[in-house]
Coordinates of C-alpha atoms in Angstrom, one line a residue:
X1 CA -35.3 -54.1 -27.9
X2 CA -37.3 -57.3 -27.8
X3 CA -39.0 -58.3 -24.6
X4 CA -37.3 -61.1 -22.8
X5 CA -40.4 -63.3 -22.9
X6 CA -42.2 -63.4 -26.2
X7 CA -45.9 -64.2 -26.2
X8 CA -45.4 -67.4 -28.1
X9 CA -42.8 -68.6 -25.7
X10 CA -45.0 -67.8 -22.8
X11 CA -47.8 -69.9 -24.3
X12 CA -45.5 -72.9 -24.8
X13 CA -44.3 -72.6 -21.2
X14 CA -47.9 -72.4 -20.0
X15 CA -48.5 -75.8 -21.4
X16 CA -46.1 -77.1 -18.8
X17 CA -44.5 -79.6 -21.1
X18 CA -41.8 -80.4 -18.7
X19 CA -43.3 -79.6 -15.3
X20 CA -46.1 -82.3 -15.1
X21 CA -43.6 -85.0 -16.1
X22 CA -41.1 -83.8 -13.5
X23 CA -43.7 -83.5 -10.8
X24 CA -45.1 -87.0 -11.5
X25 CA -41.6 -88.5 -11.5
X26 CA -40.4 -86.7 -8.4
X27 CA -43.5 -87.5 -6.4
X28 CA -42.7 -91.2 -6.5
X29 CA -38.9 -91.3 -7.0
X30 CA -36.2 -91.9 -4.5
X31 CA -33.1 -89.7 -4.4
X32 CA -31.4 -92.0 -6.9
X33 CA -33.7 -90.7 -9.7
X34 CA -33.2 -87.6 -11.7
X35 CA -35.0 -84.5 -10.6
X36 CA -36.0 -82.4 -13.6
X37 CA -36.8 -78.7 -13.8
X38 CA -38.9 -76.9 -16.4
X39 CA -37.8 -74.1 -18.6
X40 CA -37.9 -70.5 -17.3
X41 CA -41.1 -68.4 -17.5
X42 CA -43.0 -65.5 -16.0
X43 CA -42.8 -64.9 -12.3
X44 CA -46.5 -64.0 -12.0
X45 CA -48.5 -64.7 -15.2
X46 CA -50.7 -67.7 -15.3
X47 CA -48.7 -68.7 -18.4
X48 CA -45.7 -69.0 -16.1
X49 CA -47.2 -71.7 -13.8
X50 CA -45.0 -74.8 -14.0
X51 CA -42.0 -72.9 -15.2
X52 CA -38.7 -72.6 -13.2
X53 CA -35.8 -70.2 -13.1
X54 CA -32.3 -70.8 -12.0
X55 CA -30.7 -67.6 -10.8
X56 CA -28.2 -65.9 -8.6
X57 CA -28.6 -62.8 -6.4
X58 CA -26.5 -59.8 -5.2
X59 CA -27.2 -56.4 -3.6
X60 CA -25.8 -53.1 -4.8
X61 CA -24.7 -51.7 -1.5
X62 CA -23.0 -55.0 -0.6
X63 CA -20.8 -55.2 -3.7
X64 CA -20.4 -51.8 -5.3
X65 CA -17.4 -49.5 -5.0
X66 CA -17.5 -45.7 -5.3
X67 CA -20.8 -45.7 -3.5
X68 CA -20.3 -42.7 -1.2
X69 CA -23.8 -41.3 -1.1
X70 CA -25.6 -44.1 0.8
X71 CA -26.5 -44.0 4.4
X72 CA -24.5 -47.2 4.9
X73 CA -21.4 -45.5 3.7
X74 CA -21.9 -42.6 6.1
X75 CA -22.8 -45.0 8.9
X76 CA -19.8 -47.2 8.5
X77 CA -16.9 -45.0 7.5
X78 CA -14.4 -44.3 10.3
X79 CA -14.9 -41.0 12.1
X80 CA -11.4 -39.9 11.1
X81 CA -12.6 -40.2 7.5
X82 CA -15.7 -38.2 8.0
X83 CA -18.1 -41.0 8.8
X84 CA -19.9 -42.2 11.9
X85 CA -17.8 -45.3 12.5
X86 CA -20.8 -47.3 13.8
X87 CA -19.8 -50.7 12.4
X88 CA -17.3 -52.3 10.0
X89 CA -16.8 -50.1 7.0
X90 CA -18.3 -51.0 3.6
X91 CA -15.5 -49.1 1.9
X92 CA -15.1 -50.1 -1.7
X93 CA -17.3 -53.2 -1.5
X94 CA -15.8 -55.8 -3.8
X95 CA -15.4 -53.5 -6.7
X96 CA -18.8 -54.6 -8.0
X97 CA -19.5 -51.3 -9.8
X98 CA -16.1 -51.1 -11.6
X99 CA -16.2 -54.8 -12.4
X100 CA -19.9 -55.1 -13.2
X101 CA -19.5 -56.1 -16.8
X102 CA -16.7 -58.5 -16.1
X103 CA -18.8 -60.1 -13.4
X104 CA -21.5 -61.0 -15.9
X105 CA -19.0 -63.5 -17.3
X106 CA -19.1 -65.2 -13.8
X107 CA -22.9 -65.3 -14.0
X108 CA -22.8 -66.7 -17.5
X109 CA -20.4 -69.4 -16.4
X110 CA -23.0 -70.6 -13.9
X111 CA -25.4 -71.2 -16.8
X112 CA -28.2 -69.6 -14.9
X113 CA -31.0 -67.9 -16.8
X114 CA -31.6 -64.9 -14.4
X115 CA -29.7 -62.5 -12.2
X116 CA -31.3 -60.5 -9.3
X117 CA -29.3 -57.4 -8.5
X118 CA -29.8 -54.0 -7.1
X119 CA -29.8 -50.5 -8.7
X120 CA -28.5 -48.2 -6.0
X121 CA -30.9 -45.3 -5.4
X122 CA -28.2 -43.1 -3.8
X123 CA -26.1 -43.5 -7.0
X124 CA -29.0 -42.6 -9.3
X125 CA -30.2 -39.7 -7.1
X126 CA -27.3 -38.6 -4.9
X127 CA -29.0 -35.4 -4.1
X128 CA -32.7 -34.9 -3.9
X129 CA -34.1 -34.3 -7.4
X130 CA -30.7 -34.5 -9.1
X131 CA -30.4 -37.6 -11.4
X132 CA -26.9 -38.8 -12.3
X133 CA -27.1 -39.7 -16.0
X134 CA -23.7 -41.5 -15.8
X135 CA -25.2 -43.9 -13.3
X136 CA -28.2 -44.5 -15.6
X137 CA -25.8 -45.2 -18.4
X138 CA -23.8 -47.6 -16.3
X139 CA -26.8 -49.7 -15.3
X140 CA -28.0 -49.6 -19.0
X141 CA -24.8 -51.3 -20.0
X142 CA -25.2 -53.9 -17.3
X143 CA -28.7 -54.7 -18.3
X144 CA -27.8 -54.8 -22.0
X145 CA -24.9 -57.2 -21.3
X146 CA -27.2 -59.5 -19.3
X147 CA -29.8 -59.5 -22.1
X148 CA -27.2 -60.2 -24.7
X149 CA -26.2 -63.2 -22.7
X150 CA -29.8 -64.4 -22.4
X151 CA -29.9 -63.7 -18.7
X152 CA -33.1 -62.2 -17.4
X153 CA -32.5 -59.2 -15.1
X154 CA -34.6 -58.9 -11.9
X155 CA -34.0 -55.5 -10.3
X156 CA -34.3 -54.8 -6.6
X157 CA -35.2 -51.2 -5.9
X158 CA -34.8 -50.9 -2.2
X159 CA -32.4 -53.3 -0.4
X160 CA -31.9 -51.7 3.0
X161 CA -29.9 -48.6 1.8
X162 CA -31.1 -45.1 1.2
X163 CA -29.5 -41.9 -0.1
X164 CA -28.4 -39.9 3.0
X165 CA -31.0 -37.2 2.2
X166 CA -33.9 -39.7 2.9
X167 CA -33.2 -40.1 6.6
X168 CA -29.8 -38.6 7.6
X169 CA -28.3 -40.8 10.4
X170 CA -26.3 -37.8 11.5
X171 CA -29.5 -35.8 12.1
X172 CA -31.7 -38.6 13.4
X173 CA -33.9 -36.2 15.5
X174 CA -34.6 -34.0 12.5
X175 CA -35.5 -31.1 14.8
X176 CA -35.8 -28.6 11.9
X177 CA -38.3 -30.8 10.0
X178 CA -38.0 -32.2 6.4
X179 CA -35.7 -30.5 4.0
X180 CA -33.9 -31.4 0.7
X181 CA -30.9 -32.7 2.8
X182 CA -33.0 -34.7 5.2
X183 CA -36.6 -35.8 4.6
X184 CA -36.6 -37.2 8.2
X185 CA -37.6 -40.7 7.3
X186 CA -40.5 -43.1 7.3
X187 CA -41.5 -42.4 10.9
X188 CA -41.9 -38.6 10.6
X189 CA -45.5 -37.3 10.2
X190 CA -44.5 -34.8 7.5
X191 CA -41.4 -36.5 6.1
X192 CA -42.9 -40.0 5.8
X193 CA -45.3 -39.1 2.9
X194 CA -42.4 -37.3 1.2
X195 CA -40.3 -40.5 1.4
X196 CA -43.1 -42.5 -0.1
X197 CA -43.4 -40.1 -3.0
X198 CA -39.6 -40.1 -3.5
X199 CA -39.6 -43.9 -3.6
X200 CA -42.4 -44.0 -6.1
X201 CA -40.8 -41.4 -8.3
X202 CA -37.5 -43.4 -8.2
X203 CA -39.4 -46.5 -9.2
X204 CA -41.1 -44.7 -12.0
X205 CA -37.8 -43.4 -13.3
X206 CA -36.3 -46.9 -13.3
X207 CA -39.3 -48.3 -15.1
X208 CA -39.1 -45.6 -17.7
X209 CA -35.4 -46.0 -18.4
X210 CA -35.0 -49.8 -18.1
X211 CA -38.5 -51.2 -18.4
X212 CA -38.1 -52.2 -22.1
X213 CA -35.7 -54.9 -20.9
X214 CA -36.5 -55.4 -17.2
X215 CA -39.9 -57.1 -16.7
X216 CA -39.4 -58.2 -13.1
X217 CA -39.1 -55.8 -10.1
X218 CA -38.5 -56.2 -6.4
X219 CA -39.9 -53.2 -4.6
X220 CA -38.5 -54.0 -1.1
X221 CA -36.1 -56.5 0.2
X222 CA -37.1 -58.1 3.5
X223 CA -39.2 -55.3 5.0
X224 CA -39.4 -57.0 8.4
X225 CA -35.7 -57.1 8.7
X226 CA -35.3 -53.5 7.6
X227 CA -37.8 -52.3 10.1
X228 CA -36.0 -54.2 12.9
X229 CA -32.5 -52.8 12.4
X230 CA -33.4 -49.4 11.1
X231 CA -36.4 -48.4 13.2
X232 CA -36.8 -50.9 16.1
X233 CA -33.3 -51.1 17.6
X234 CA -31.2 -48.6 15.7
X235 CA -28.5 -51.1 14.8
X236 CA -28.1 -49.7 11.3
X237 CA -28.9 -46.4 9.6
X238 CA -30.8 -44.3 10.3
X239 CA -30.3 -45.6 13.8
X240 CA -33.7 -45.3 15.3
X241 CA -34.4 -47.4 18.4
X242 CA -38.2 -46.8 18.5
X243 CA -39.6 -50.2 19.4
X244 CA -39.0 -50.1 23.1
X245 CA -40.1 -46.6 23.8
X246 CA -42.0 -45.1 20.8
X247 CA -43.9 -48.1 19.4
X248 CA -47.3 -46.3 18.9
X249 CA -45.9 -42.9 17.8
X250 CA -42.9 -43.9 15.6
X251 CA -42.3 -47.6 15.0
X252 CA -45.8 -48.6 13.9
X253 CA -46.2 -45.5 11.8
X254 CA -42.9 -46.3 10.1
X255 CA -44.1 -49.8 9.2
X256 CA -47.4 -48.3 7.9
X257 CA -45.5 -45.8 5.8
X258 CA -43.2 -48.5 4.4
X259 CA -46.2 -50.5 3.3
X260 CA -47.5 -47.3 1.7
X261 CA -44.2 -47.1 -0.1
X262 CA -44.4 -50.6 -1.5
X263 CA -47.9 -49.9 -2.8
X264 CA -46.9 -46.6 -4.4
X265 CA -43.8 -48.2 -6.0
X266 CA -46.0 -51.0 -7.4
X267 CA -48.4 -48.6 -8.9
X268 CA -45.7 -46.3 -10.3
X269 CA -44.1 -49.2 -12.2
X270 CA -47.4 -50.6 -13.4
X271 CA -48.4 -47.1 -14.8
X272 CA -45.3 -47.1 -16.9
X273 CA -45.5 -50.8 -17.8
X274 CA -48.8 -52.6 -17.0
X275 CA -47.3 -55.9 -18.0
X276 CA -44.4 -55.7 -15.5
X277 CA -44.2 -58.3 -12.8
X278 CA -43.7 -56.7 -9.4
X279 CA -43.2 -58.4 -6.0
X280 CA -41.1 -58.2 -2.9
X281 CA -39.0 -60.5 -0.8
X282 CA -39.6 -61.6 2.7
X283 CA -37.2 -62.9 5.3
X284 CA -38.9 -66.0 6.7
X285 CA -38.0 -68.6 9.3
X286 CA -38.6 -72.0 10.7
X287 CA -40.1 -71.0 14.1
X288 CA -39.9 -73.4 17.0
X289 CA -41.5 -73.0 20.4
X290 CA -38.7 -73.8 23.0
X291 CA -38.2 -73.9 26.7
X292 CA -35.2 -75.0 28.8
X293 CA -33.2 -76.0 25.8
X294 CA -35.9 -78.3 24.3
X295 CA -38.8 -78.0 21.9
X296 CA -41.8 -76.9 23.9
X297 CA -45.4 -78.0 23.7
X298 CA -46.5 -75.5 26.3
X299 CA -49.4 -73.4 25.0
X300 CA -47.7 -70.2 26.1
X301 CA -44.6 -70.9 24.2
X302 CA -46.5 -71.9 21.1
X303 CA -48.5 -68.6 21.4
X304 CA -45.2 -66.7 21.8
X305 CA -43.9 -68.4 18.6
X306 CA -47.0 -67.3 16.7
X307 CA -46.7 -63.7 18.1
X308 CA -43.2 -63.4 17.0
X309 CA -43.9 -64.7 13.5
X310 CA -46.9 -62.3 13.2
X311 CA -44.7 -59.4 14.3
X312 CA -41.7 -60.1 12.2
X313 CA -43.1 -61.6 9.0
X314 CA -46.9 -61.8 8.6
X315 CA -48.3 -58.4 9.5
X316 CA -46.6 -56.8 6.6
X317 CA -47.6 -59.5 4.1
X318 CA -51.1 -59.8 5.4
X319 CA -51.5 -56.1 5.0
X320 CA -50.7 -56.3 1.3
X321 CA -52.7 -59.4 0.8
X322 CA -55.9 -58.2 2.5
X323 CA -55.6 -54.4 2.5
X324 CA -55.6 -54.2 6.3
X325 CA -53.2 -53.1 9.1
X326 CA -52.8 -54.5 12.6
X327 CA -51.5 -51.3 14.2
X328 CA -51.0 -52.8 17.7
X329 CA -49.8 -56.3 16.5
X330 CA -52.4 -58.2 18.5
X331 CA -53.5 -60.4 15.6
X332 CA -56.7 -58.4 14.7
X333 CA -56.6 -55.8 12.0
X334 CA -57.3 -52.3 13.2
X335 CA -57.4 -50.4 9.9
X336 CA -58.7 -50.8 6.4
X337 CA -56.4 -49.9 3.5
X338 CA -57.9 -51.0 0.2
X339 CA -55.2 -49.1 -1.6
X340 CA -52.7 -51.8 -0.5
X341 CA -54.7 -54.8 -1.7
X342 CA -53.6 -56.6 -4.9
X343 CA -50.2 -54.8 -5.1
X344 CA -48.2 -58.1 -5.0
X345 CA -47.8 -60.2 -8.1
X346 CA -45.4 -62.7 -6.5
X347 CA -43.7 -63.3 -3.2
X348 CA -40.0 -64.0 -2.7
X349 CA -39.1 -66.4 0.0
X350 CA -35.7 -66.0 1.8
X351 CA -35.1 -68.7 4.4
X352 CA -31.8 -68.8 6.3
X353 CA -32.4 -70.1 9.9
X354 CA -34.3 -71.9 12.5
X355 CA -35.4 -69.7 15.4
X356 CA -36.5 -70.7 18.9
X357 CA -39.1 -68.6 20.6
X358 CA -40.0 -68.6 24.3
X359 CA -42.6 -66.9 26.4
X360 CA -40.5 -65.4 29.2
X361 CA -41.5 -66.3 32.8
X362 CA -40.2 -62.9 33.8
X363 CA -39.5 -60.4 31.1
X364 CA -35.9 -59.3 31.2
X365 CA -33.5 -57.0 29.3
X366 CA -33.3 -59.3 26.3
X367 CA -37.1 -59.7 26.0
X368 CA -38.5 -58.3 22.7
X369 CA -40.7 -55.4 23.7
X370 CA -44.4 -55.1 22.8
X371 CA -44.8 -58.8 21.9
X372 CA -43.1 -60.1 25.0
X373 CA -41.0 -63.0 23.6
X374 CA -37.4 -64.2 24.0
X375 CA -35.8 -65.5 20.8
X376 CA -32.6 -67.5 20.2
X377 CA -30.8 -69.4 17.5
X378 CA -28.4 -71.9 19.1
X379 CA -27.8 -74.0 22.2
X380 CA -28.2 -74.0 25.1
X381 CA -31.6 -72.4 24.7
X382 CA -32.4 -74.0 21.4
X383 CA -31.8 -77.7 20.3
X384 CA -30.1 -78.2 17.0
X385 CA -31.5 -80.7 14.5
X386 CA -28.0 -81.5 13.4
X387 CA -24.7 -80.0 14.7
X388 CA -23.4 -79.8 11.1
X389 CA -26.3 -77.5 10.2
X390 CA -24.9 -74.8 12.5
X391 CA -23.4 -71.8 10.8
X392 CA -20.5 -70.6 13.0
X393 CA -20.1 -67.2 11.3
X394 CA -23.7 -66.4 11.7
X395 CA -24.6 -68.0 15.0
X396 CA -27.7 -69.9 13.9
X397 CA -28.7 -73.2 12.4
X398 CA -29.7 -73.4 8.8
X399 CA -31.8 -76.6 8.0
X400 CA -31.2 -77.7 4.3
X401 CA -34.6 -79.4 4.4
X402 CA -36.4 -76.3 5.7
X403 CA -37.7 -74.9 2.4
X404 CA -40.2 -77.7 1.9
X405 CA -42.4 -77.0 5.0
X406 CA -42.0 -73.2 4.6
X407 CA -43.1 -73.2 0.9
X408 CA -46.0 -75.5 1.7
X409 CA -47.1 -73.1 4.5
X410 CA -47.0 -70.0 2.3
X411 CA -48.7 -71.8 -0.5
X412 CA -51.6 -72.6 1.8
X413 CA -51.6 -69.1 3.5
X414 CA -51.6 -67.1 0.3
X415 CA -53.5 -69.2 -2.2
X416 CA -52.9 -68.3 -5.8
X417 CA -49.8 -66.2 -5.1
X418 CA -46.7 -67.4 -7.1
X419 CA -43.6 -68.0 -4.9
X420 CA -40.0 -67.6 -5.7
X421 CA -37.0 -68.6 -3.6
X422 CA -35.4 -65.3 -4.2
X423 CA -32.4 -66.0 -1.9
X424 CA -31.0 -69.2 -0.5
X425 CA -27.5 -69.9 0.7
X426 CA -25.1 -70.3 3.7
X427 CA -22.0 -68.6 5.0
X428 CA -19.1 -71.1 4.8
X429 CA -15.5 -71.5 3.9
X430 CA -16.3 -74.9 2.3
X431 CA -17.3 -75.0 -1.4
X432 CA -18.5 -78.6 -0.9
X433 CA -20.7 -77.6 2.1
X434 CA -22.2 -74.8 -0.1
X435 CA -22.8 -77.2 -2.9
X436 CA -24.5 -79.6 -0.6
X437 CA -26.8 -76.8 0.5
X438 CA -27.7 -75.9 -3.1
X439 CA -28.5 -79.5 -4.0
X440 CA -30.6 -80.1 -0.9
X441 CA -32.5 -76.8 -1.3
X442 CA -33.4 -77.8 -4.8
X443 CA -34.5 -81.2 -3.7
X444 CA -36.9 -79.6 -1.3
X445 CA -38.2 -77.1 -3.8
X446 CA -38.9 -79.9 -6.3
X447 CA -40.6 -81.9 -3.6
X448 CA -42.9 -78.9 -2.9
X449 CA -43.5 -78.4 -6.7
X450 CA -44.4 -82.1 -7.1
X451 CA -47.2 -81.5 -4.5
X452 CA -48.6 -78.5 -6.4
X453 CA -46.8 -75.6 -4.8
X454 CA -46.3 -72.8 -7.4
X455 CA -42.6 -72.2 -6.9
X456 CA -41.1 -70.6 -10.0
X457 CA -37.4 -70.4 -9.3
X458 CA -34.3 -70.6 -7.1
X459 CA -31.8 -67.7 -6.8
X460 CA -28.7 -68.5 -4.9
X461 CA -27.3 -66.0 -2.4
X462 CA -24.8 -64.8 -3.4
X463 CA -22.9 -64.5 -6.6
X464 CA -19.7 -63.6 -4.7
X465 CA -18.5 -62.8 -1.2
X466 CA -19.6 -59.4 -0.2
X467 CA -20.3 -56.9 2.6
X468 CA -22.5 -58.6 5.1
X469 CA -23.8 -55.5 6.8
X470 CA -22.9 -55.4 10.5
X471 CA -21.0 -58.6 10.0
X472 CA -18.5 -56.9 7.7
X473 CA -16.6 -59.1 5.3
X474 CA -16.1 -62.1 7.6
X475 CA -19.2 -64.2 6.6
X476 CA -18.7 -65.6 3.1
X477 CA -21.8 -66.5 1.1
X478 CA -20.3 -66.3 -2.4
X479 CA -20.3 -68.9 -5.1
X480 CA -17.1 -67.0 -6.0
X481 CA -14.6 -66.3 -3.3
X482 CA -13.2 -62.7 -3.3
X483 CA -9.8 -61.7 -2.2
X484 CA -10.4 -58.2 -1.1
X485 CA -6.7 -57.2 -1.5
X486 CA -6.7 -58.0 -5.2
X487 CA -10.5 -58.3 -5.7
X488 CA -9.8 -61.5 -7.6
X489 CA -12.9 -63.8 -7.9
X490 CA -12.2 -67.5 -7.5
X491 CA -14.8 -70.2 -8.2
X492 CA -15.7 -72.5 -5.3
X493 CA -16.6 -76.1 -5.8
X494 CA -20.3 -75.0 -5.7
X495 CA -19.8 -73.1 -9.1
X496 CA -19.3 -76.3 -11.0
X497 CA -22.1 -78.1 -9.2
X498 CA -24.6 -75.3 -9.7
X499 CA -23.6 -74.8 -13.4
X500 CA -24.1 -78.5 -14.0
X501 CA -27.6 -78.3 -12.5
X502 CA -28.7 -75.1 -14.2
X503 CA -27.2 -76.0 -17.6
X504 CA -28.9 -79.4 -17.7
X505 CA -32.0 -78.3 -15.7
X506 CA -31.6 -81.6 -13.9
X507 CA -30.4 -82.9 -10.5
X508 CA -28.7 -86.0 -11.6
X509 CA -28.5 -89.2 -9.5
X510 CA -24.7 -88.7 -9.2
X511 CA -25.1 -85.2 -7.9
X512 CA -27.8 -86.2 -5.5
X513 CA -25.8 -89.1 -4.2
X514 CA -22.7 -86.9 -3.6
X515 CA -24.4 -83.8 -2.3
X516 CA -28.0 -84.4 -1.6
X517 CA -30.2 -86.2 1.0
X518 CA -31.0 -85.4 4.6
X519 CA -27.9 -86.4 6.5
X520 CA -25.1 -84.3 8.0
X521 CA -23.4 -81.7 5.9
X522 CA -19.7 -81.5 5.4
X523 CA -18.4 -79.9 8.7
X524 CA -17.3 -76.3 8.6
X525 CA -13.5 -76.1 8.3
X526 CA -11.9 -75.3 11.6
X527 CA -15.0 -75.7 13.7
X528 CA -16.1 -78.7 15.8
X529 CA -19.6 -79.6 14.6
X530 CA -20.7 -81.1 17.9
X531 CA -20.1 -78.0 20.0
X532 CA -21.5 -74.7 18.7
X533 CA -20.8 -71.7 20.9
X534 CA -23.3 -71.1 23.7
X535 CA -25.8 -68.3 23.4
X536 CA -28.2 -66.7 25.8
X537 CA -31.9 -66.4 24.9
X538 CA -32.8 -63.1 23.5
X539 CA -34.5 -61.3 20.6
X540 CA -32.4 -62.7 17.8
X541 CA -33.7 -61.5 14.5
X542 CA -31.7 -64.0 12.6
X543 CA -31.3 -64.6 8.9
X544 CA -28.5 -64.1 6.4
X545 CA -26.5 -61.5 8.2
X546 CA -26.0 -60.4 11.8
X547 CA -27.2 -57.3 13.6
X548 CA -26.2 -57.1 17.2
X549 CA -27.9 -54.7 19.6
X550 CA -29.9 -55.8 22.6
X551 CA -33.6 -55.0 22.7
X552 CA -34.3 -51.9 24.7
X553 CA -30.7 -50.9 25.1
X554 CA -28.4 -48.6 23.2
X555 CA -26.8 -50.5 20.3
X556 CA -23.2 -51.4 20.7
X557 CA -21.1 -49.1 18.6
X558 CA -19.5 -51.7 16.4
X559 CA -19.3 -55.4 15.5
X560 CA -15.7 -56.3 14.7
X561 CA -15.4 -57.8 11.3
X562 CA -13.1 -60.5 12.7
X563 CA -15.7 -61.7 15.2
X564 CA -16.3 -65.5 15.3
X565 CA -19.8 -66.7 15.8
X566 CA -21.7 -63.7 17.1
X567 CA -24.1 -65.8 19.1
X568 CA -24.2 -63.7 22.2
X569 CA -25.5 -60.7 20.4
X570 CA -29.1 -59.9 19.5
X571 CA -31.2 -59.1 17.6
X572 CA -29.5 -60.5 14.5
X573 CA -30.1 -59.1 11.0
X574 CA -29.9 -61.1 7.8
X575 CA -27.7 -60.0 5.0

């Protein structure tokens, strides 16, 4: 089958016929003017500079049914049904496996040119070394249907979930050592290298089976978030709370091994298809130094803010960029790893929240260990920019204008590395509120592009309502609302707005006037915008989805799916 991007088309895109005009116009235009976006192109090639994709994202574990071999299925199923009952059950998702082909019609209706989705490792390899050819055939049909529609597939390989045999949450101590039913996970001295090899072998298999149609691969989704909930606080499978008590012997080694895994996956894909474009996505934040409920200018709080960012976000990315590792997280690399360098073709940016960081006067039970910071996402410890930006179902504030400074910062920090907004969205019951967020995010992206930032696309999170990890099904991020009784998909107001933008590749003056700008958002239905729930300062690892345990303590056994704003729980986990 033909490649999605032919050489001739890439050369035309490289000329940037639309991008320079758009940039020049946008740089000097008020919001009443049309914001124009270029045609889609490569995520990483120099020929793709100036191009722009409109896309939408999903995750296999969060939407698929019949997905019984993942650690998340085992972790969340009720005890009476043979599971561990640790948090709201994923169950049958939103029938995203059974309805996969039908859902492509929903994507086509959005008029987007790309779809980022996951291929579930546990479905492909439910038992170690046993490949399910029926699952391969299923994903082949999905990819073929996307290509037939002119929609570029972007495949995420590891999005938080593992086959149970990688790190069995029911045998977290792994006292008997690695076996075919439990490799013991990333933090195990013998099992860790086996997991790396397994992830590389899986990536190679996907490239071999699908690489003739899939050019773009995401190795890992939000590695910092995964490390926090899986290995730092044990809030999700495999349930290892190693940050407070085993930082040197387990947590840091797990991070190092996960970086090894990315590099091995990258090389495995490139060996099969040297022209593939391989990146990863990072959960990033707007970090604010705070004290006593106000923005702080105290040097110690600013230093705490920077420590937290380095810990949560930058150490992993700097390792891949420079081929080094800061094993004690003090800001100075301790190890040289040339094998990691140049294993990142592009970087996905996923911004959901503003986060306040404080240097505690006296470390307490909510202080993040090792780096000694308190973190929060809402009043009274953190001042909101605008009460309507608060996301009640997530317990944080999401600034629609936040993408501009974040994209500028990453462009400066990692010069020459193409960027992609690989997720962007908000949990809301209001289609208009979601449409406003889309328009404002795109305004900020185009503002950054007009100033030379190499941003090559926007992927909305998410295609439809889905399983939001420890938040269950309460937070709704979907462009399409899902009735989980009937599994019927219903378009929200945002579908028509996004389709109009993606179909015309323009943000029209009319859309900008109705949905754009920098003022308040439409209030969340049923919530008073002036009074978000109070929260206590604590290590809130916020983002798209919530993750509740308190640092240094045993995680609470469950987060009710009917919970309102979970602002008293920490840390929080996106998606």
